[in-house]
PDB file of C-alpha atoms in Angstrom:
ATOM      1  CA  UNK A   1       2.279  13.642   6.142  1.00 94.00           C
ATOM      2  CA  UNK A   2       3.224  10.486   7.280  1.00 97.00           C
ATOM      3  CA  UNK A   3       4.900   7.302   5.740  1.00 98.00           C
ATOM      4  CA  UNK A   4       4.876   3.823   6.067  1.00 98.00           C
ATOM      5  CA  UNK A   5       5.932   0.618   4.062  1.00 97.00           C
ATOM      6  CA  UNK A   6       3.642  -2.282   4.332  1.00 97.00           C
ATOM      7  CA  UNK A   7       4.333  -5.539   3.115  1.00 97.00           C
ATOM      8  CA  UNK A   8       2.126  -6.783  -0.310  1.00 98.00           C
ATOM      9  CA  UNK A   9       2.577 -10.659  -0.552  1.00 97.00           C
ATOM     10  CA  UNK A  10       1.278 -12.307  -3.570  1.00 97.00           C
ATOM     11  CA  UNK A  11       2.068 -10.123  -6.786  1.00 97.00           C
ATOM     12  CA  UNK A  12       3.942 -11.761  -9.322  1.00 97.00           C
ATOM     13  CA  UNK A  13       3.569  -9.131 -12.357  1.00 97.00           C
ATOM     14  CA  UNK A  14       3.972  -5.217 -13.026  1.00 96.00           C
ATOM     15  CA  UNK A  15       0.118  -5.948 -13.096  1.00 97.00           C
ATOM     16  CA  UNK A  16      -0.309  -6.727  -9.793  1.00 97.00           C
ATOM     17  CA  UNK A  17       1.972  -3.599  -8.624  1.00 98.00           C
ATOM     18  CA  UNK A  18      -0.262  -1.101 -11.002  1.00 97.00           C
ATOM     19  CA  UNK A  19      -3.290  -2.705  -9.367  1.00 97.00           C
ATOM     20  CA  UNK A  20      -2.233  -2.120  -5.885  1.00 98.00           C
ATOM     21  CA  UNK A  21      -0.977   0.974  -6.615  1.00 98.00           C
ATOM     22  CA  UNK A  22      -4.022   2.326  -8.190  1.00 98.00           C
ATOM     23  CA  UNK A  23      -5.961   0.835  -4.952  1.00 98.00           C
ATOM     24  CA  UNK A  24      -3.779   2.860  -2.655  1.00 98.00           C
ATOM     25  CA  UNK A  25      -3.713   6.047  -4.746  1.00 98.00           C
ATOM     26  CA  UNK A  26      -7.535   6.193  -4.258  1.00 98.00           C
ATOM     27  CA  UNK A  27      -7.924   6.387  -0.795  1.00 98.00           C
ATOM     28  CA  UNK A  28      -8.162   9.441   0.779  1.00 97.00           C
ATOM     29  CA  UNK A  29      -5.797  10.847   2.110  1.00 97.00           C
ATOM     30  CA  UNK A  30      -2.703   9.299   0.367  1.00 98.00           C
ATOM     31  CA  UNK A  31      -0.438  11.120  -1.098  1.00 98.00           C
ATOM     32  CA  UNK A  32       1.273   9.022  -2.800  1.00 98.00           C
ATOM     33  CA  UNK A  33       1.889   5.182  -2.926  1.00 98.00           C
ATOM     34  CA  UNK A  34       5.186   3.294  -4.896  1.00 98.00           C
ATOM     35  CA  UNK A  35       4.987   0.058  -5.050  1.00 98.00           C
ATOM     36  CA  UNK A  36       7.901  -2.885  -5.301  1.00 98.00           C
ATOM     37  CA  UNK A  37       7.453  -5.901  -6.941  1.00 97.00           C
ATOM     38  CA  UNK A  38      11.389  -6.918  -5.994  1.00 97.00           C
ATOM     39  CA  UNK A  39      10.603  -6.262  -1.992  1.00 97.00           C
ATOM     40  CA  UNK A  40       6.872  -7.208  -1.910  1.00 97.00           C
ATOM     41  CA  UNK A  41       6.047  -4.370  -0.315  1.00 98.00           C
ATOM     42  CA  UNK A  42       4.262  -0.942  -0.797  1.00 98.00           C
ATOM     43  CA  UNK A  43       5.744   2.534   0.405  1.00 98.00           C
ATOM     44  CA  UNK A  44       2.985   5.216   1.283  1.00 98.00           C
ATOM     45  CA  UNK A  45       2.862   8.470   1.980  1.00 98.00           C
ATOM     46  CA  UNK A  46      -0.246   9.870   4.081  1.00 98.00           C
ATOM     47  CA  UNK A  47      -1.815  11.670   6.199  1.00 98.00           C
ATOM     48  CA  UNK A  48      -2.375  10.017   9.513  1.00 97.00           C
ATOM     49  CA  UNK A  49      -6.325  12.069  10.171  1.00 97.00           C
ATOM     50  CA  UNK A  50      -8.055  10.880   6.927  1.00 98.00           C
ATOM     51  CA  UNK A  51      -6.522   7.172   6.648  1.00 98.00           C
ATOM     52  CA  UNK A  52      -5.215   4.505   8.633  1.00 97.00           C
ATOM     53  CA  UNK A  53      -2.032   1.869   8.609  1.00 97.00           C
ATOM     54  CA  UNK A  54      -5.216  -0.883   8.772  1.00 97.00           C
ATOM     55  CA  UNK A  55      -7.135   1.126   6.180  1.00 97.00           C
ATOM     56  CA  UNK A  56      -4.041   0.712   3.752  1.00 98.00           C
ATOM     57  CA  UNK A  57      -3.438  -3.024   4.456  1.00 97.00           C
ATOM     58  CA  UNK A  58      -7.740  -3.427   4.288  1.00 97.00           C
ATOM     59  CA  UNK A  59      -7.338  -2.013   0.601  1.00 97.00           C
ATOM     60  CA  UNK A  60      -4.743  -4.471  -0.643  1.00 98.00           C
ATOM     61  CA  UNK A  61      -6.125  -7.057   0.927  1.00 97.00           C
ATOM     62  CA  UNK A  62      -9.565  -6.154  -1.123  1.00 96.00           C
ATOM     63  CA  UNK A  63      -7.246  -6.054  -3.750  1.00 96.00           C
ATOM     64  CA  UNK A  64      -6.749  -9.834  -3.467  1.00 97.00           C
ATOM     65  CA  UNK A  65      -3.077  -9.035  -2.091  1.00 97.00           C
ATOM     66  CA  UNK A  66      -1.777 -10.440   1.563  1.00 96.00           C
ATOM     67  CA  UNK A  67      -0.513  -7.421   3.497  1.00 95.00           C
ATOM     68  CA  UNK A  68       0.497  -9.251   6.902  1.00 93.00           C
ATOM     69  CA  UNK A  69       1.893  -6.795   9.538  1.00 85.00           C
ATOM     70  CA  UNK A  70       5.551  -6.704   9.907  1.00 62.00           C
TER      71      UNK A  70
END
């Protein structure tokens, strides 16, 4: 397992951190996903041969979320 922390711009509620959390949590190949409202951003834990950095940031971004690279 890997992890990473990617930044989430653009939540403003514990909504928005259960949404982006629950978007995370369903990709394959994550293990596990917290998500900080306070730091804008979205620890993950994952493994590296089922799903990408990109595929991470794609699924917030679907999410309606900004997830700009560091």
């Amino acid at each position: 397992m890997s992890e990473v922390t990617i930044k989430v711009e653009g939540m403003s509620c514990g909504g928005c951190v259960k949404n982006v959390t629950g978007v995370l949590k369903a990709l394959a190949g994550v293990d596990d996903a917290q998500v900080s409202l306070e730091n804008a951003s979205a620890t993950v834990r994952y493994d590296p041969a089922q799903v990408s950095v990109e595929a991470l940031r794609a699924a917030v971004e679907n999410a309606g979320f900004d997830s700009p690279q560091s």
